[in-house]
Structures are given as structure tokens and as C-alpha cells.
Coordinates of C-alpha atoms and ligand atoms in Angstrom, one line a residue:
M1 CA 64.4 128.3 100.2
L2 CA 64.3 125.4 97.8
P3 CA 66.5 125.6 94.8
E4 CA 65.3 126.6 91.4
V5 CA 64.1 123.4 89.7
P6 CA 65.0 122.8 86.1
T7 CA 62.1 121.0 84.5
A8 CA 61.6 117.3 85.4
E9 CA 62.1 116.5 81.7
L10 CA 65.6 118.1 81.7
L11 CA 66.6 116.3 84.9
F12 CA 65.3 112.9 84.2
D13 CA 64.9 112.7 80.4
P14 CA 65.8 109.1 79.7
A15 CA 66.7 110.0 76.2
C16 CA 69.2 112.5 77.5
H17 CA 72.0 112.3 74.9
W18 CA 74.8 113.2 77.3
V19 CA 75.1 109.6 78.3
S20 CA 78.4 108.3 79.7
H21 CA 80.7 105.7 78.2
W22 CA 79.2 103.1 80.6
Q23 CA 75.6 104.0 79.9
R24 CA 76.2 104.0 76.2
G25 CA 77.8 100.6 76.2
A26 CA 75.1 99.0 78.3
D27 CA 72.2 97.0 76.9
R28 CA 69.6 98.1 79.5
S29 CA 67.1 95.4 78.8
A30 CA 69.8 92.8 79.6
L31 CA 70.8 94.5 82.8
S32 CA 67.6 94.3 84.7
R33 CA 64.0 93.3 84.4
P34 CA 61.6 96.3 85.2
T35 CA 58.7 95.3 87.5
P36 CA 55.3 97.1 87.8
L37 CA 54.8 99.5 90.6
P38 CA 53.4 97.6 93.7
R39 CA 50.4 99.1 95.5
R40 CA 51.7 98.1 99.0
V41 CA 55.2 97.3 100.1
K42 CA 57.2 97.3 103.3
Y43 CA 60.3 99.1 102.1
L44 CA 60.1 101.5 99.2
I45 CA 63.5 102.8 97.9
A46 CA 63.7 106.0 95.7
G47 CA 66.6 106.0 93.4
L48 CA 68.5 103.2 91.6
G49 CA 72.2 104.2 91.8
I50 CA 74.8 102.6 94.0
T51 CA 73.1 103.8 97.2
G52 CA 69.6 102.5 96.3
A53 CA 71.0 99.1 95.0
A54 CA 73.4 98.6 98.0
T55 CA 70.5 99.4 100.4
A56 CA 68.2 96.8 98.7
L57 CA 71.0 94.3 98.9
E58 CA 71.7 95.0 102.6
L59 CA 68.0 94.7 103.5
V60 CA 68.0 91.3 101.9
L61 CA 71.2 90.4 103.8
H62 CA 69.5 91.4 107.0
G63 CA 66.7 88.9 106.3
V64 CA 64.1 91.1 104.6
A65 CA 62.3 89.2 101.7
P66 CA 63.1 90.7 98.3
D67 CA 59.3 90.9 97.7
D68 CA 58.9 93.2 100.7
I69 CA 61.2 95.8 99.0
A70 CA 60.5 97.9 95.8
I71 CA 62.7 100.4 94.1
V72 CA 61.3 103.3 92.1
E73 CA 63.6 105.3 89.8
A74 CA 62.8 108.6 88.1
A75 CA 64.7 107.6 84.9
H76 CA 66.5 104.3 84.7
L77 CA 69.1 102.1 86.4
A78 CA 72.3 104.1 87.1
F79 CA 70.9 107.3 85.4
G80 CA 72.5 109.6 88.0
A81 CA 76.1 110.0 89.2
S82 CA 76.3 106.2 89.6
G83 CA 76.2 105.7 85.8
R84 CA 78.5 108.6 85.0
N85 CA 81.4 108.4 87.3
A86 CA 85.0 107.3 86.7
G87 CA 84.4 103.9 88.5
F88 CA 87.2 104.4 91.0
V89 CA 86.8 102.3 94.1
L90 CA 89.1 104.1 96.5
S91 CA 90.1 103.5 100.1
F92 CA 91.9 106.8 100.3
P93 CA 90.3 110.0 99.0
G94 CA 93.5 112.1 99.3
A95 CA 94.2 114.9 101.7
E96 CA 90.5 115.0 102.6
I97 CA 91.4 112.6 105.4
L98 CA 93.2 115.6 107.1
D99 CA 89.8 117.4 107.1
W100 CA 88.2 114.2 108.6
R101 CA 90.6 114.7 111.6
R102 CA 89.5 118.3 111.9
D103 CA 85.7 117.6 111.5
F104 CA 85.4 114.2 113.3
G105 CA 88.4 114.2 115.7
E106 CA 91.2 111.6 115.8
A107 CA 88.9 108.7 116.7
G108 CA 86.2 109.7 114.2
A109 CA 88.8 110.0 111.4
R110 CA 90.2 106.5 112.2
E111 CA 86.7 105.1 112.1
L112 CA 86.1 106.7 108.6
I113 CA 89.5 105.2 107.4
R114 CA 88.4 101.8 108.7
L115 CA 84.9 102.0 107.1
N116 CA 86.5 103.1 103.9
E117 CA 88.8 100.0 103.9
R118 CA 85.9 97.7 104.8
N119 CA 83.9 99.2 101.9
R120 CA 86.6 98.5 99.4
R121 CA 86.9 94.9 100.8
L122 CA 83.2 94.4 100.3
V123 CA 83.2 95.7 96.7
R124 CA 86.2 93.7 95.8
E125 CA 84.7 90.5 97.2
F126 CA 81.5 91.3 95.4
V127 CA 82.9 92.0 92.0
T128 CA 85.1 88.8 92.3
S129 CA 82.3 86.6 93.4
Q130 CA 80.0 87.9 90.6
G131 CA 82.7 87.6 88.0
L132 CA 82.4 91.2 87.1
W133 CA 84.9 92.8 84.8
H134 CA 87.2 95.1 86.8
Q135 CA 90.7 96.6 86.8
P136 CA 92.7 95.3 89.8
G137 CA 95.8 97.5 89.4
G138 CA 95.3 99.6 92.5
S139 CA 95.0 103.3 93.0
Y140 CA 97.7 106.0 92.7
F141 CA 97.3 109.5 94.2
L142 CA 99.9 111.6 92.6
A143 CA 100.9 115.0 94.1
A144 CA 100.7 117.8 91.5
S145 CA 102.9 120.1 93.6
Q146 CA 105.5 120.1 96.4
E147 CA 102.8 121.3 98.7
E148 CA 100.5 118.4 97.8
G149 CA 103.4 116.1 98.3
A150 CA 103.9 117.4 101.8
R151 CA 100.2 116.8 102.5
L152 CA 100.4 113.2 101.1
R153 CA 103.3 112.5 103.5
E154 CA 101.1 113.7 106.4
C155 CA 98.3 111.5 105.1
Q156 CA 100.6 108.5 105.0
V157 CA 101.5 109.0 108.7
M158 CA 97.8 109.2 109.5
L159 CA 96.9 106.1 107.6
E160 CA 99.8 104.2 109.3
E161 CA 98.6 105.4 112.8
A162 CA 95.1 104.3 111.9
G163 CA 96.4 100.8 111.1
A164 CA 95.4 101.0 107.5
V165 CA 97.0 98.2 105.5
G166 CA 98.9 98.2 102.2
F167 CA 99.4 102.0 101.5
E168 CA 102.9 102.9 100.3
L169 CA 104.4 106.3 99.9
R170 CA 107.1 105.9 97.3
A171 CA 108.7 107.7 94.5
R172 CA 109.2 104.5 92.7
H173 CA 105.5 104.3 92.1
L174 CA 105.6 107.5 90.2
P175 CA 104.7 106.8 86.6
A176 CA 107.2 108.0 84.0
G177 CA 106.5 111.5 82.9
P178 CA 106.8 115.0 84.2
G179 CA 105.0 116.9 86.8
F180 CA 104.3 114.5 89.7
H181 CA 106.2 114.9 93.0
E182 CA 105.0 112.1 95.4
C183 CA 102.6 109.2 95.2
I184 CA 100.5 107.2 97.6
H185 CA 99.8 103.7 96.2
Q186 CA 97.1 101.3 97.4
P187 CA 97.4 98.0 95.5
A188 CA 94.0 96.7 96.7
D189 CA 91.8 99.5 95.1
L190 CA 90.2 98.8 91.8
G191 CA 88.4 100.3 88.8
I192 CA 85.0 99.0 87.8
D193 CA 82.3 99.6 85.2
P194 CA 79.8 101.4 87.4
V195 CA 76.7 100.6 85.4
L196 CA 77.4 96.8 85.4
Y197 CA 78.1 97.1 89.0
V198 CA 74.7 98.7 89.9
A199 CA 73.0 96.1 87.8
A200 CA 74.9 93.3 89.6
L201 CA 74.0 94.7 93.1
L202 CA 70.3 94.8 92.0
R203 CA 70.5 91.3 90.6
A204 CA 72.1 89.9 93.8
S205 CA 69.4 91.5 95.9
G206 CA 66.5 89.9 93.8
V207 CA 64.6 93.1 94.4
G208 CA 62.3 94.5 91.6
Y209 CA 62.6 98.1 90.2
T210 CA 60.2 100.4 88.4
P211 CA 61.9 102.8 86.0
G212 CA 60.4 106.1 84.9
C213 CA 58.7 106.4 88.2
M214 CA 59.4 109.6 90.1
I215 CA 58.3 110.5 93.7
D216 CA 56.5 113.8 93.6
R217 CA 57.5 116.7 95.8
G218 CA 54.8 117.1 98.5
G219 CA 53.5 113.6 97.7
I220 CA 54.5 111.8 100.9
A221 CA 51.9 111.6 103.6
P222 CA 51.9 109.5 106.8
G223 CA 48.7 107.8 107.7
A224 CA 47.4 105.2 110.2
D225 CA 48.2 102.2 108.0
G226 CA 51.5 103.4 106.5
L227 CA 53.0 106.0 104.4
S228 CA 51.1 107.1 101.2
V229 CA 53.7 107.9 98.5
E230 CA 52.6 109.6 95.3
T231 CA 54.6 108.7 92.3
S232 CA 54.3 109.6 88.6
L233 CA 52.9 106.1 88.0
G234 CA 50.5 106.0 91.0
T235 CA 50.3 105.8 94.7
V236 CA 52.2 103.3 96.8
L237 CA 51.4 102.5 100.5
A238 CA 54.7 101.7 102.2
D239 CA 55.8 101.0 105.8
R240 CA 58.9 103.0 105.1
L241 CA 60.4 105.1 102.4
I242 CA 64.2 105.3 102.0
L243 CA 65.5 108.2 99.9
A244 CA 68.6 107.3 97.8
S245 CA 68.1 110.2 95.6
N246 CA 71.4 112.0 96.3
A247 CA 72.0 115.2 94.3
F248 CA 68.2 115.4 93.4
S249 CA 67.1 115.2 97.1
P250 CA 66.4 118.9 97.5
F251 CA 63.6 118.5 95.0
I252 CA 61.9 116.0 97.1
D253 CA 62.1 117.6 100.6
R254 CA 63.2 121.0 101.8
H255 CA 65.2 119.3 104.6
F256 CA 67.9 118.8 101.9
A257 CA 68.1 122.4 101.2
T258 CA 68.3 123.4 104.8
R259 CA 69.3 121.0 107.7
S260 CA 71.1 118.3 105.7
P261 CA 71.9 120.3 102.6
V262 CA 72.9 118.4 99.5
A263 CA 74.6 120.7 96.9
P264 CA 75.0 119.9 93.3
A265 CA 78.5 119.8 91.9
R266 CA 78.7 118.9 88.2
N267 CA 81.8 117.0 86.8
Q268 CA 82.9 116.8 83.2
V269 CA 84.5 113.7 81.7
L270 CA 85.9 112.8 78.3
L271 CA 86.9 109.5 76.6
A272 CA 89.8 109.5 74.1
R273 CA 91.1 106.9 71.7
V274 CA 94.9 106.6 71.8
A275 CA 96.7 105.2 68.7
D276 CA 100.1 105.0 70.4
A277 CA 99.8 101.9 72.7
A278 CA 103.0 102.8 74.5
A279 CA 101.4 106.1 75.6
L280 CA 98.8 104.1 77.6
E281 CA 101.1 101.3 78.8
R282 CA 102.5 103.2 81.8
W283 CA 99.0 103.5 83.3
G284 CA 98.4 99.7 83.1
D285 CA 95.2 98.8 84.8
G286 CA 95.5 101.2 87.7
I287 CA 93.4 104.2 88.6
Y288 CA 95.0 107.6 89.0
Y289 CA 94.0 110.9 90.6
S290 CA 95.8 114.1 91.4
N291 CA 95.5 117.8 92.2
D292 CA 93.4 117.3 95.4
G293 CA 91.4 114.7 93.5
Y294 CA 90.1 117.2 91.0
D295 CA 91.8 115.4 88.1
Y296 CA 91.3 111.6 87.5
W297 CA 92.2 109.2 84.8
R298 CA 92.5 105.6 83.8
A299 CA 93.4 103.6 80.7
L300 CA 90.6 101.3 79.5
P301 CA 90.8 98.3 77.2
G302 CA 90.8 98.8 73.5
G303 CA 93.2 101.8 73.5
L304 CA 90.8 104.0 75.4
F305 CA 91.6 106.6 78.0
L306 CA 89.1 108.1 80.4
L307 CA 89.9 111.6 81.8
G308 CA 87.7 113.7 84.1
G309 CA 87.8 116.6 86.5
G310 CA 88.8 120.2 86.3
R311 CA 85.8 121.3 88.4
N312 CA 88.0 123.7 90.3
H313 CA 88.5 125.7 87.1
D314 CA 84.8 126.8 87.1
R315 CA 83.4 125.8 90.4
E316 CA 80.5 128.3 90.5
V317 CA 79.2 127.4 87.1
E318 CA 79.4 123.7 88.0
A319 CA 77.2 124.1 91.1
T320 CA 74.2 123.0 89.0
W321 CA 71.9 120.0 88.2
R322 CA 71.7 121.0 84.5
H323 CA 72.9 118.3 82.0
E324 CA 75.2 120.6 80.0
Q325 CA 78.8 120.5 79.2
N326 CA 81.1 123.2 80.3
P327 CA 83.4 124.2 77.3
R328 CA 85.9 125.9 79.6
I329 CA 86.5 122.7 81.6
M330 CA 86.4 120.5 78.5
R331 CA 89.1 122.7 77.0
Y332 CA 91.2 122.3 80.1
L333 CA 90.9 118.5 80.0
E334 CA 91.4 118.2 76.3
E335 CA 94.1 120.8 75.6
S336 CA 96.0 120.8 78.8
L337 CA 95.7 117.4 80.5
L338 CA 95.0 114.9 77.7
P339 CA 98.2 115.4 75.6
R340 CA 100.3 115.4 78.8
L341 CA 98.9 112.1 80.1
A342 CA 98.0 110.2 76.9
G343 CA 100.3 111.7 74.3
P344 CA 99.8 113.5 71.0
T345 CA 97.8 110.7 69.3
A346 CA 94.9 111.0 71.8
T347 CA 91.6 111.9 70.1
V348 CA 88.4 112.7 72.0
I349 CA 85.6 110.4 70.9
H350 CA 83.0 111.0 73.7
R351 CA 82.1 113.6 76.4
W352 CA 79.7 113.5 79.2
Q353 CA 79.0 115.0 82.7
G354 CA 77.3 114.0 85.9
T355 CA 76.2 115.8 89.1
L356 CA 77.5 114.9 92.5
G357 CA 75.4 115.5 95.6
M358 CA 77.8 117.2 98.0
S359 CA 77.3 117.1 101.8
P360 CA 78.7 120.0 103.8
D361 CA 81.7 117.9 105.0
G362 CA 82.1 115.5 102.1
I363 CA 80.8 112.5 104.2
P364 CA 77.5 110.9 103.3
M365 CA 74.5 111.7 105.5
A366 CA 71.9 109.2 106.8
G367 CA 68.9 109.8 109.1
D368 CA 65.1 110.2 109.3
L369 CA 63.1 113.1 107.9
P370 CA 61.5 114.9 110.8
D371 CA 58.0 115.4 109.4
Y372 CA 56.7 111.9 108.6
G373 CA 56.5 110.0 111.9
G374 CA 59.9 108.4 111.5
R375 CA 58.8 106.6 108.4
V376 CA 61.1 108.4 105.9
S377 CA 64.8 107.6 106.0
Y378 CA 67.6 108.8 103.8
A379 CA 71.2 108.0 102.7
V380 CA 72.3 111.0 100.6
G381 CA 75.2 113.4 100.0
L382 CA 77.7 110.8 98.8
S383 CA 79.8 113.6 97.4
G384 CA 82.8 112.8 95.1
Y385 CA 83.5 109.5 96.7
G386 CA 80.3 107.4 96.7
L387 CA 82.0 104.2 95.6
G388 CA 84.3 104.5 98.6
F389 CA 81.4 104.5 101.2
H390 CA 78.1 103.2 99.7
R391 CA 78.3 99.7 101.0
V392 CA 79.2 100.7 104.5
L393 CA 76.6 103.5 104.4
A394 CA 73.9 101.0 103.5
E395 CA 75.1 98.7 106.2
A396 CA 74.8 101.6 108.7
L397 CA 71.4 102.6 107.6
V398 CA 69.9 99.1 107.4
G399 CA 71.7 98.2 110.7
R400 CA 69.8 101.0 112.4
L401 CA 66.4 100.3 110.7
V402 CA 66.5 96.6 111.4
E403 CA 68.6 96.2 114.5
G404 CA 68.5 99.6 116.1
K405 CA 72.2 100.1 115.8
P406 CA 73.7 103.7 115.8
L407 CA 74.5 105.2 112.4
G408 CA 78.1 106.2 113.4
P409 CA 79.9 108.9 111.5
F410 CA 77.1 108.9 108.8
A411 CA 74.5 110.3 111.2
A412 CA 73.3 113.5 109.5
E413 CA 72.6 114.9 113.0
R414 CA 76.3 115.7 113.2
L415 CA 75.5 118.6 111.0
Y416 CA 72.5 120.1 112.9
S417 CA 70.8 120.0 116.2
P418 CA 67.7 117.8 115.9
T419 CA 65.9 120.0 118.4
A420 CA 66.8 123.3 116.8
Ligands
FAD501 C1 81.7 112.5 86.7 C2 81.7 111.9 88.0 C3 82.8 111.1 88.4 C4 82.8 110.4 89.6 N1 83.8 109.6 89.9 C5 83.8 108.8 91.1 C6 84.7 107.8 91.3 O1 85.5 107.5 90.4 N2 84.7 107.1 92.5 C7 83.7 107.5 93.4 O2 83.8 106.9 94.5 N3 82.8 108.4 93.2 C8 82.7 109.1 92.1 N4 81.8 110.0 91.8 C9 80.7 110.2 92.8 C10 79.8 109.0 92.7 O3 79.4 108.7 91.4 C11 78.5 109.3 93.6 O4 78.9 109.6 94.9 C12 77.5 108.1 93.7 O5 77.3 107.6 92.4 C13 76.2 108.6 94.2 O6 75.3 107.4 94.2 P1 73.8 107.5 94.5 O7 73.2 106.3 94.3 O8 73.7 108.1 96.0 O9 73.2 108.7 93.7 P2 72.9 108.7 92.1 O10 73.7 107.7 91.3 O11 72.8 110.1 91.6 O12 71.4 108.0 92.1 C14 70.2 108.8 92.5 C15 69.1 108.2 91.7 O13 67.9 108.7 92.2 C16 67.0 109.0 91.2 N5 66.0 110.0 91.7 C17 66.2 111.2 92.1 N6 65.1 111.8 92.4 C18 64.1 110.9 92.3 C19 62.7 110.9 92.7 N7 62.1 112.0 93.1 N8 62.0 109.8 92.4 C20 62.7 108.6 92.0 N9 64.0 108.6 91.7 C21 64.7 109.7 91.9 C22 67.9 109.5 90.1 O14 67.3 109.4 88.8 C23 69.2 108.8 90.2 O15 69.2 107.6 89.4 C24 81.7 110.6 90.5 C25 80.6 111.4 90.2 C26 80.6 112.1 89.0 C27 79.4 112.8 88.6

């Protein structure tokens, strides 16, 4: 059964006032130049978040002409999770890598660790070459309990055995202050402005995008001369459609409610102004996460402090696409975590939320939809960690489409039998 759909207006209202710090700061007209919907195109991409933008760039890097690619976006550039996240580009998601070993075996987990590192290298090279603002201070995974500390030690052994470079497990990296037991530090990880990042990927690709253009459910039909794709702005004839619609994918095709399920998981975030500069100094320009990755924070220029997470405090309520704030989680962030991390002068000045598209095992899923003659592909389910995998996911998908290479660990077929 397909999930209950909140109205399209609620999902994609471009005037939605729960915008993120990044979306609020961005002058959209300066970020990208919208283009009219083409009538005919080789590659049509649905969704302009990190996945849609990275896929467009990867197609161009594989020799496809930018004019042969078009992106349609239901709302606007980085409207979804890509414009609402914390901007952490991580090469270690925490103790999840122990689950990778369980789910993908030893070799599969090593391959994911390698892909994760490669992704971080690609992002770092890209932001540097584009002169994009970023915080280069590395990532710090802080254990919130003795048990989590023991898991981190196990992770460090696994990272070393996989040949991952630069990770350090050291008490000396623990920031001053109570409550943390152990820390894995990766100096090469970075923090970005995710909206500027999506705009830069799009710009580097040279591909045009049409905002306010939504692909209709049931509007995709294969024909002799291509795929007919109905959108809210008219019909496009495409050789291939690529869905980069992440959490919203179940509204497009039931495959994402059944065989390759993408489940919504909302996250709450707040921004505080901190008058006491010393209270922020200890965070420098690093990115910090803890408590199995449920809590995350970073200091931003101008005396600002970003704090998100707490989904584990109300997990069932947060399994939704609705753009609403969760007072219970906001209270946890504001009253319990914020004073501890940013001191008593921290005052909340903005709040927002965003919805992740979770895959069953937390690893993105790529493949073809079965009902459209092999003309509809997808890269979805980027889960809580999309900045850690989007470039290598796009490489895998485009590598398969253009060169016939295998999808590797991202193949959605790992989760179901294609013949069942
Ligand atoms: C609060 C929060 C914090 C996070 N922090 C981090 C972090 O620090 N680091 C990290 O790695 N990950 C983080 N994540 C996860 C990360 O943001 C996501 O994994 C990633 O952004 C997913 O990118 P995407 O492009 O696949 O999807 P999205 O960014 O959601 O993009 C999908 C796009 O498709 C469009 N769309 C949907 N349906 C249609 C349709 N029918 N027609 C046309 N367009 C359509 C949507 O409007 C949307 O813009 C966080 C997520 C949230 C919500």
C-alpha cells in the first residue's frame, strides 16, 4: 500500500516558512538560472538536491552534452533534505560501520569505507576548486557513554584493517567539557553550506533546471520513441528518467513503498546566537556528532551555533513527510543539549526541520524500476548520510548507464529478489 500523501501543496510549497538557515541565507535568483521545460531530452532527472545535481555533473563528466540533460524540481533548488541538513561531509558515520560488516560482509564493508573516503575526497577537491566557503576542521565522533566508547574502539580497528587513512582514536581530541568518553577524529572531513554546494554542482555541470515542476504519480509511460513523462508543466519525451527524489519517491512509484522502500525520517534543527565567544571557541571549525549520530552540532561564523538531532526521542512521530516542528524534540535540543554545548548565553534564533529518505539498511539504493522497459532509473534512500555518499552513488549509477559497469554495494537488488 502506498503511504498517505499529504497534499502536494504541503509537501512542495515553495513559500514554506520552515526554511533552513542555508535556504534563508541564499539569494535563489543568484544561485541558478531556471530554464523552460524541454519537450524532448535524452536524460531527464527528477529532483534537484545533492543526488540530482551530482548525477547531472557525473553524466557530463562521462561525455554527455549538458543540453542532452534536464532537471525538473517540484519546488526549487535544494528544497528537500539537501537544503536542510547540517552540512557535514563525513567519511565515518559512526558505529553504523559495524552494521555494514553484518549486512555486507567483511569485503562489502571495506568497499563502503573506501567509497566513503573517495566521496569525501571528491567533495573536498570540488569545494576547493570552486572556491566554496567551507569549514576544514575535520569531524569528531564523540562517545556519549562508555558503551559507545567501546563501539568506537571496535570501529577504529575496523577502519585500520580497511586501510582507511587519517582516523585517530584519542582522548586528547576530546573537547573540554563534561560527558564525552572517547573520540574518533578525522581531520580531512569538512563542513559546507549545503545550498551553495548544490548550486555549485549544478553550475559546474552546465545543465538547466526547471523549478516548480513536479512529476505526476502515474504519469510515466514507455512508448516506441521514448518515455512520456507528465509533469505539472507539461509532457516531456525522454530517453531515460532518473529519479533523485529521495524521501518523496514513494509518491512517484509504489516500488519505493514495497521492494526498495524509502521511509521518511524527519529531523529537527535549531540555530542559536552565542554571546560568549569563549563558549564557541572549543568547537573551532570542526563538525561534531555523538549519541550514535543522533545529535550533531557545529559552530558557525558570526557567533552562531547549529544544533540538530534528537530523533531517537520521538522516533514514531518523526516518521513523517510533514513540514512541522516537533516541540518535544526541540525542547530536548534547546533545554538539555544547547546550554551544555554552547553555554548559558546561547539564544535560539531559528528552527527548521527536514525529512530524510531512509533505506532499509542505511545505504543508498540505485537501480531500474521494473515496469518501464528499463528506461526509469533511480538513486534514492540516501538516509542520514547523503553527503557521505552522493558523489560515488552518482558515479556508480552513471557508470552503469553509460559504461555498463556494476552498481556495486548501491545496487538495490541486494534488498529484494528481482524475480520475486
Ligand atoms: C535535518 C537534516 C540534517 C542532515 N544532516 C546531514 C549531514 O550533516 N550530513 C549528511 O551527509 N547528511 C545529512 N542529512 C541527510 C542528507 O541531507 C540527505 O541524505 C541528502 O540531502 C539527500 O539528498 P537527495 O538529493 O537524494 O534528496 P533531497 O535533497 O530530498 O532532494 C530530493 C528533491 O526531489 C524533489 N522531488 C521530489 N519528488 C519530486 C517529483 N515528483 N517531481 C520533481 N521533483 C521532486 C524534492 O522537491 C527535492 O528537492 C541530513 C538530513 C536532514 C533532514
